[in-house]
Short mmCIF file of C-alpha atoms and ligand atoms in Angstrom, two decimals:
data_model
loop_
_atom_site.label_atom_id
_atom_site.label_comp_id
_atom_site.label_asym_id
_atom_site.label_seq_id
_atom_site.Cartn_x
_atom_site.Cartn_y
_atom_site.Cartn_z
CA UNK U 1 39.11 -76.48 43.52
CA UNK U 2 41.03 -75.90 40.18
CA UNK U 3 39.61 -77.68 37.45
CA UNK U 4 43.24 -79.13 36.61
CA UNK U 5 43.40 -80.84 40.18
CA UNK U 6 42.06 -84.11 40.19
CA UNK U 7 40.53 -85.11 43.92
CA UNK U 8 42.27 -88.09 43.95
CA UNK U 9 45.25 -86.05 43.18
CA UNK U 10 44.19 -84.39 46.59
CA UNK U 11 45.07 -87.43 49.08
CA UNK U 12 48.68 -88.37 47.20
CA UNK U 13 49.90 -85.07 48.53
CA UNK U 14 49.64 -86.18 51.78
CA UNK U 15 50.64 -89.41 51.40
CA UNK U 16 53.92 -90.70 53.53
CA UNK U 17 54.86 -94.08 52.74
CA UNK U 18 58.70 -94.01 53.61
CA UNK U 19 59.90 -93.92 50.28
CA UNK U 20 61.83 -90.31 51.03
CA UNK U 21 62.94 -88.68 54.19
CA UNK U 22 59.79 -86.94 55.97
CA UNK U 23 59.78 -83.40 57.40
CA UNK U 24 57.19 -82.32 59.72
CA UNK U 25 58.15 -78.86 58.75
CA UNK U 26 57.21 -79.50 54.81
CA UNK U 27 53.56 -79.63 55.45
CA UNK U 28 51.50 -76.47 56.43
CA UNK U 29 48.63 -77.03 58.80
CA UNK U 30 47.32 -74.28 56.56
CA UNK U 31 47.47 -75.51 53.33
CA UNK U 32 44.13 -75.83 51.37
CA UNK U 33 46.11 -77.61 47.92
CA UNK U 34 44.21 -74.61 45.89
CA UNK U 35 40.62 -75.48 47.27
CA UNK U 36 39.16 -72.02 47.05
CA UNK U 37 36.43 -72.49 49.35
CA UNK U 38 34.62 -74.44 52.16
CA UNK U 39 31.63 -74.97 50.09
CA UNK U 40 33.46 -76.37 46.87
CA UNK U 41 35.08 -78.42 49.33
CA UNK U 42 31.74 -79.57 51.26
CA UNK U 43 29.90 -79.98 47.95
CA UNK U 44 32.83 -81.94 47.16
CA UNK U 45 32.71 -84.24 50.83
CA UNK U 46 28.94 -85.05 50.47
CA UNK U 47 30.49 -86.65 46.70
CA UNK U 48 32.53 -88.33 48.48
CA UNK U 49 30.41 -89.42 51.41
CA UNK U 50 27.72 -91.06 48.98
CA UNK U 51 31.09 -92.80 47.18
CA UNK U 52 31.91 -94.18 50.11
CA UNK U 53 28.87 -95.43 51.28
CA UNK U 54 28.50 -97.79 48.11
CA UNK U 55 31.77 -98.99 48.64
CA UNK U 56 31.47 -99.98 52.00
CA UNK U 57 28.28 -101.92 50.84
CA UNK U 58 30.65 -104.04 48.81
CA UNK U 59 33.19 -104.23 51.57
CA UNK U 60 30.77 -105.51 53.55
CA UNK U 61 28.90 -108.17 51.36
CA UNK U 62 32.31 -109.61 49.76
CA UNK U 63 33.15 -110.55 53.48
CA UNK U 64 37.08 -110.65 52.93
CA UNK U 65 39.08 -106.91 52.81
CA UNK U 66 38.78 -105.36 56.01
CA UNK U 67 39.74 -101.70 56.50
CA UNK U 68 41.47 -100.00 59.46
CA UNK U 69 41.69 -96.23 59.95
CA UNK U 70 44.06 -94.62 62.52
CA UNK U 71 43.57 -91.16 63.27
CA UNK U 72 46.31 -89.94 65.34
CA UNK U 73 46.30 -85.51 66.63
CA UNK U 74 47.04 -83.44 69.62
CA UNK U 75 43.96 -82.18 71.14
CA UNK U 76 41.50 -79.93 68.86
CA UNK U 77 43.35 -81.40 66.10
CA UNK U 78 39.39 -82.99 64.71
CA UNK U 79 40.03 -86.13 65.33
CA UNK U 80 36.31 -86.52 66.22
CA UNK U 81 34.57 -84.09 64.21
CA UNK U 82 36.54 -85.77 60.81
CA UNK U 83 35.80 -89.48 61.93
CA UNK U 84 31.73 -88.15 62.21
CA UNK U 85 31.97 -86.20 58.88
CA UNK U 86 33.70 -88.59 56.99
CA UNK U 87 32.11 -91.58 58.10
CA UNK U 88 28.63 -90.01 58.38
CA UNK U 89 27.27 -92.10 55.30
CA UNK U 90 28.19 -95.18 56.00
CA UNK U 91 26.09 -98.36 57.65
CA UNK U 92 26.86 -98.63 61.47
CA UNK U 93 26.41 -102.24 61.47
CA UNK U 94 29.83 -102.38 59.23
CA UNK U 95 31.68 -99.93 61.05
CA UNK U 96 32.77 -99.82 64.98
CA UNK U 97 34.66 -96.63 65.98
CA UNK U 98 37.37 -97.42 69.34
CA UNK U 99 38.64 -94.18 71.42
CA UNK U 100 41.76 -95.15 73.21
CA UNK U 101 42.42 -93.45 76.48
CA UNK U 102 44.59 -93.78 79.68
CA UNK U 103 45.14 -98.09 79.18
CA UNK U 104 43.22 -99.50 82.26
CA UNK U 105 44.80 -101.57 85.15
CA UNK U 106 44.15 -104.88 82.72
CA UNK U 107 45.17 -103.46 79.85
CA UNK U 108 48.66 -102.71 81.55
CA UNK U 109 48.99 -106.11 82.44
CA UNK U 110 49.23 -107.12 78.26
CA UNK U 111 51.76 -105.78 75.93
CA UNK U 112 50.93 -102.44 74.30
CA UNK U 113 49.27 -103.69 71.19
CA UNK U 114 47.21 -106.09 73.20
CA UNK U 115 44.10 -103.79 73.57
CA UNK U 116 44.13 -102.52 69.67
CA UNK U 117 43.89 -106.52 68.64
CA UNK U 118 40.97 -106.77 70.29
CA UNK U 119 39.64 -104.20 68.97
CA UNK U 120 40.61 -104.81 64.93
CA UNK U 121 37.82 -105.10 62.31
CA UNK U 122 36.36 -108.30 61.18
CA UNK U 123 36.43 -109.22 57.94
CA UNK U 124 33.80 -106.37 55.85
CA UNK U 125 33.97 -104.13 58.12
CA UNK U 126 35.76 -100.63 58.83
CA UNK U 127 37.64 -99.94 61.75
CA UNK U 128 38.15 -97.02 63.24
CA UNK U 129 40.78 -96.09 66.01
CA UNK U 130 40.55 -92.57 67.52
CA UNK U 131 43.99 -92.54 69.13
CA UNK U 132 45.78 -95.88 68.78
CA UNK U 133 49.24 -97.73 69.35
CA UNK U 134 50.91 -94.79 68.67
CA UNK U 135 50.17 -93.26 71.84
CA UNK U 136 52.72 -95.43 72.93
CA UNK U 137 55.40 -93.80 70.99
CA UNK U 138 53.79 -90.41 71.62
CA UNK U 139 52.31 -89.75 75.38
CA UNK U 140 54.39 -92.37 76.93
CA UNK U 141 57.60 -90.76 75.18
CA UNK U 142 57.14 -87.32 75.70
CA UNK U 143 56.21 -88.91 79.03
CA UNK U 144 58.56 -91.93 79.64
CA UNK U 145 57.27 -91.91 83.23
CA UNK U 146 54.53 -93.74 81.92
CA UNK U 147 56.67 -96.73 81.07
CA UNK U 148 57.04 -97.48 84.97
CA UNK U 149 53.28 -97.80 85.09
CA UNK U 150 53.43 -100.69 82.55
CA UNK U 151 55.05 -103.35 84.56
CA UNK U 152 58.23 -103.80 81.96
CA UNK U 153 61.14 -106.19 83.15
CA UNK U 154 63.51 -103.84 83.59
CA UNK U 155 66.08 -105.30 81.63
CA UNK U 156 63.55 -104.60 79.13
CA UNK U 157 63.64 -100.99 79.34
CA UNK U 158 66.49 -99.51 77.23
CA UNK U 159 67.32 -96.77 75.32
CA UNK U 160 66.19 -98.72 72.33
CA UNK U 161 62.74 -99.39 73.40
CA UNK U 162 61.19 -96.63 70.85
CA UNK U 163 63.08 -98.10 68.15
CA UNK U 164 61.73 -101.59 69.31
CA UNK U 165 58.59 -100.55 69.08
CA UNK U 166 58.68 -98.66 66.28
CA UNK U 167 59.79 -102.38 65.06
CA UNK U 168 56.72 -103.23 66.81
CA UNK U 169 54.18 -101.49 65.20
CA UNK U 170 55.44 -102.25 61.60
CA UNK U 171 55.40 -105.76 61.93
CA UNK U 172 52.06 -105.78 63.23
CA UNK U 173 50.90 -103.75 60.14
CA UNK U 174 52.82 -105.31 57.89
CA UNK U 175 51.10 -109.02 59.74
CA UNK U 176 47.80 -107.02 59.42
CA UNK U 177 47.78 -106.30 55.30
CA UNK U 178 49.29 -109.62 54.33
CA UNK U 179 45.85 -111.26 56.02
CA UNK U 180 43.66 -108.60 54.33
CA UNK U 181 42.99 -106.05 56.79
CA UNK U 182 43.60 -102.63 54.54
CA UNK U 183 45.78 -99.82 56.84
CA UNK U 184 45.26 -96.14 56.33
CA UNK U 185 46.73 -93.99 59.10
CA UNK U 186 45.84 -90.14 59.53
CA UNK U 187 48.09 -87.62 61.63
CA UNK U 188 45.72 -84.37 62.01
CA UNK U 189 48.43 -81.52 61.99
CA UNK U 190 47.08 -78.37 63.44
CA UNK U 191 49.07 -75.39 64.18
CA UNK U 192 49.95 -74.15 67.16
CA UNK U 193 47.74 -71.09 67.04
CA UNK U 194 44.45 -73.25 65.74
CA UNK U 195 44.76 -75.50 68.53
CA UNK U 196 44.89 -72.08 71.20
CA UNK U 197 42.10 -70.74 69.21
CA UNK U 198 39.82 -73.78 69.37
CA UNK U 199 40.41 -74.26 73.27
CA UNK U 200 39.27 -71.44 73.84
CA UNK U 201 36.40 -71.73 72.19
CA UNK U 202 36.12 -74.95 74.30
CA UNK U 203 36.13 -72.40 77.19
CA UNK U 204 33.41 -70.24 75.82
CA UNK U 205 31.01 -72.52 74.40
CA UNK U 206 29.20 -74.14 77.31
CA UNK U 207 28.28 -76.88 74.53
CA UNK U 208 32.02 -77.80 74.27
CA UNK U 209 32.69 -77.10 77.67
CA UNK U 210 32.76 -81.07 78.53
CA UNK U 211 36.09 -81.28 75.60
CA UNK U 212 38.59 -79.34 78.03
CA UNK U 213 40.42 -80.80 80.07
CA UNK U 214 42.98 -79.45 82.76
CA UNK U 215 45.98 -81.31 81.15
CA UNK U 216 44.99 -80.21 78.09
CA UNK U 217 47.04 -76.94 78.80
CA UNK U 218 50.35 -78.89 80.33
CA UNK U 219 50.64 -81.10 76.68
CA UNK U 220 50.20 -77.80 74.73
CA UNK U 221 53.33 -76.23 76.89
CA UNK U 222 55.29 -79.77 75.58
CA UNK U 223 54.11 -78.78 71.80
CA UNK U 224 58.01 -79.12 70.43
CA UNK U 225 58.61 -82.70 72.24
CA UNK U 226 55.47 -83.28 70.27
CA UNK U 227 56.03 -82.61 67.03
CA UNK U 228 59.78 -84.22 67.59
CA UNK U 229 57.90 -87.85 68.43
CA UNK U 230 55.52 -87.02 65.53
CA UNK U 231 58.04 -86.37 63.35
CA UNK U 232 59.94 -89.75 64.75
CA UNK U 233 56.94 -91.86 64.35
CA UNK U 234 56.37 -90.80 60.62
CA UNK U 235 59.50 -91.47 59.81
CA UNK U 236 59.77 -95.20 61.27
CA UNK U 237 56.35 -96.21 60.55
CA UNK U 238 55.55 -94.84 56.94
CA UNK U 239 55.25 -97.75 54.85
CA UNK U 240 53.77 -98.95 51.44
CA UNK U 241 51.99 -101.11 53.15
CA UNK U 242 50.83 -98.84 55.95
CA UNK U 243 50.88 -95.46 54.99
CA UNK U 244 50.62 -92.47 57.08
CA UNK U 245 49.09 -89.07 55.43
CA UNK U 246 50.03 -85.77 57.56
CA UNK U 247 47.02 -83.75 57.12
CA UNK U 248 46.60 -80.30 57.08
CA UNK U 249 44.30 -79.74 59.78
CA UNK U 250 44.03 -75.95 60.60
CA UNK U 251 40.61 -75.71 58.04
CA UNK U 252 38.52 -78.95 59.14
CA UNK U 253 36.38 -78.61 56.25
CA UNK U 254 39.83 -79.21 54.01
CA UNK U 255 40.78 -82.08 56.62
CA UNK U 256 37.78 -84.04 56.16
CA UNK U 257 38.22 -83.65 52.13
CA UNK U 258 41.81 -85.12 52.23
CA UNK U 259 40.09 -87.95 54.64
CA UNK U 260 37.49 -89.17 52.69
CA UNK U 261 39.51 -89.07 49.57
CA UNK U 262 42.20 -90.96 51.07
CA UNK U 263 39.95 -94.02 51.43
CA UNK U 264 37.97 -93.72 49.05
CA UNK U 265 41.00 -94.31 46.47
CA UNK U 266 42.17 -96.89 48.50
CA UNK U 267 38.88 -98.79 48.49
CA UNK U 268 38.34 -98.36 45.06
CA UNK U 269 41.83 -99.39 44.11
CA UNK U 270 40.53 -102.93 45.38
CA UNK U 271 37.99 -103.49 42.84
CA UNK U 272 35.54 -104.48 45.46
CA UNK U 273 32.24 -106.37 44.29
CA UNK U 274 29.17 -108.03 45.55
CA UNK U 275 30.11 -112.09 45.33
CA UNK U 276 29.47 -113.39 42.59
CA UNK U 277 26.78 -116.33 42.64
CA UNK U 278 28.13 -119.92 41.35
CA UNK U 279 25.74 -121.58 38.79
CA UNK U 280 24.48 -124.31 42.00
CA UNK U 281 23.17 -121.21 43.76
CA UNK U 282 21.87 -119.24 40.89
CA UNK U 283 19.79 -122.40 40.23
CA UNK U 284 18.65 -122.07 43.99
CA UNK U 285 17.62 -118.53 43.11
CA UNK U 286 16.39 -119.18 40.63
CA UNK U 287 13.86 -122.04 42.72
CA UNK U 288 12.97 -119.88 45.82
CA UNK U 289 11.76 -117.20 43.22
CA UNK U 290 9.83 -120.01 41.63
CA UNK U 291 8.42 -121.00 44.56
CA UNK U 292 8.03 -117.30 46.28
CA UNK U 293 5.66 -116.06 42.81
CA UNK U 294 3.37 -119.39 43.41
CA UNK U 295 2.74 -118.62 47.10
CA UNK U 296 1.43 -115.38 45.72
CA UNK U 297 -0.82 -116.95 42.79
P1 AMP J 1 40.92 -87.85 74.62
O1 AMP J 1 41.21 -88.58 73.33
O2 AMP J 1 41.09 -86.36 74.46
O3 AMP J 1 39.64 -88.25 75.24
O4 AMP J 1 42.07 -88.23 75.65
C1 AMP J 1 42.53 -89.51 75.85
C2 AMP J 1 43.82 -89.42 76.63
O5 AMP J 1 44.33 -90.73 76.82
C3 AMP J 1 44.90 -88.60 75.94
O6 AMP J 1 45.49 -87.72 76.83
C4 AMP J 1 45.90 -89.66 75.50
O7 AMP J 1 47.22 -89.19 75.44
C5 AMP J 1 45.72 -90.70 76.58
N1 AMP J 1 46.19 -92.02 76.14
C6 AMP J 1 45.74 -92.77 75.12
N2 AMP J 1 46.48 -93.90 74.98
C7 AMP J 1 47.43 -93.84 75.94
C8 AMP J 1 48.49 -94.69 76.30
N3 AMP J 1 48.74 -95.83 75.65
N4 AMP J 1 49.26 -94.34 77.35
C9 AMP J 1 49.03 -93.19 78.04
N5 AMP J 1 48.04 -92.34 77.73
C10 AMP J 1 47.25 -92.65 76.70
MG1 MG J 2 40.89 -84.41 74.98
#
């Protein structure tokens, strides 16, 4: 990495927040940001791993930020191998990772955020969604035959119902942040070619045999609808508040790096500490370790 580029520096490229008009087209799934190699950049992850891992401490014992991370990708984007990379430092019992798939009979009988409340982090804790909401401004778009599956009034279902839900989805964030729960949202953006590259290499390693799927192949023939509801969704959901980052996400090793840097500015940017004792239980302490030291006289 060039000396003159600051990591923090790294994640602000990335960073969509709806202040200007987003193009899918300006970002290169490509792009390194002048990173020369994988192993300044790896050096630089296991940094930032050990960062974060102290800072989720304090997340965790203050008891009162909570953090939510959205990773949204087409397949063999790395939405999985950045979540276990970036994440791999931190303390499982303040972190709880949610993969959203096909919504179950139940879950189709709730509205489409229903499922991702249940699933939002307490207080301390991290939250990780591995597909989300979104899917329902994605899949269900570039598929709206989906919609008939979800038991909608008809009357209900318009031409406006992305743009309602768009609508949706920022008020929920926006309901989420004003009660403390941070929201950091990650779109993977791999290239065409990557993505044919690492199916294949799905096909050929028995050991990733189990990550293809059949249907894989009929979403990668629907690539532009895609990246037209990607593009959509950036643009109506990029907030302050909730910001998405687009990713480069042809070199995972550079993915992971943008990532972890991501949150760790954001989590630092809170000033998070251990809580601070008030003099009533520093006295208490300060009793127990009176009375601990004589049990041991
Ligand atoms: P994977 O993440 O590769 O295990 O696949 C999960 C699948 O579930 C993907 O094909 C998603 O598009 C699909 N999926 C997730 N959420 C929804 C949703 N709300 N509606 C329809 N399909 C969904
Ligand atoms: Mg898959």
């Amino acid at each position: 990495m060039p000396k003159s580029r600051r990591l923090s520096d790294l994640a602000c490229c990335y960073r969509v927040d709806g202040k200007k008009k987003f193009r899918l087209k300006e970002i290169d799934p490509g792009d390194t940001a002048g990173v020369e190699s994988k192993e300044d950049a790896t050096e630089q992850l296991a940094a930032s791993v050990t960062a974060l891992c102290e800072l989720q401490e304090k997340l965790y014992a203050q008891g009162e930020w909570s953090l939510l991370l959205v990773f949204q990708a087409l397949d063999a984007a790395g939405k999985d191998s950045t979540i276990k990379h970036v994440l791999s430092g931190v303390n499982p019992q303040g972190c709880c990772v949610t993969s959203f798939k096909v919504p179950s009979a139940r879950e189709l009988n709730h509205d489409f955020l229903w499922r991702a409340a249940l699933a939002l982090p307490e207080r301390g804790q991290i939250g990780v969604f591995n597909r989300s909401y979104y899917e329902e401004v994605l899949v269900v778009r570039v598929h709206p035959q989906l919609l008939e599956k979800q038991k909608l009034p008809k009357p209900l279902v318009t031409g406006k119902i992305w743009k309602e839900r768009f609508k949706s989805i920022n008020d929920f964030e926006r309901h989420l942040t004003h009660n403390g729960t941070i929201v950091l949202k990650f779109f993977l953006h791999v290239s065409r070619e990557e993505q044919r590259k690492r199916l294949l290499e799905r096909l050929r390693d028995k050991t990733k045999n189990w990550k293809f799927e059949i249907g894989d192949l009929a979403e990668r023939k629907l690539w532009p609808r895609y990246m037209d509801a990607y593009e959509d969704m950036v643009q109506h959901t990029a907030t302050e508040c909730a910001p998405w980052h687009v990713v480069p996400a042809d070199h995972k090793w550079f993915t992971r790096l943008v990532v972890s840097t991501a949150i760790i500015e954001k989590l630092r940017s809170l000033k998070l500490h251990f809580p601070t004792l008030t003099p009533d239980e520093k006295k208490a302490l300060g009793v127990a370790r009176a009375e601990l030291t004589r049990d041991g006289a």
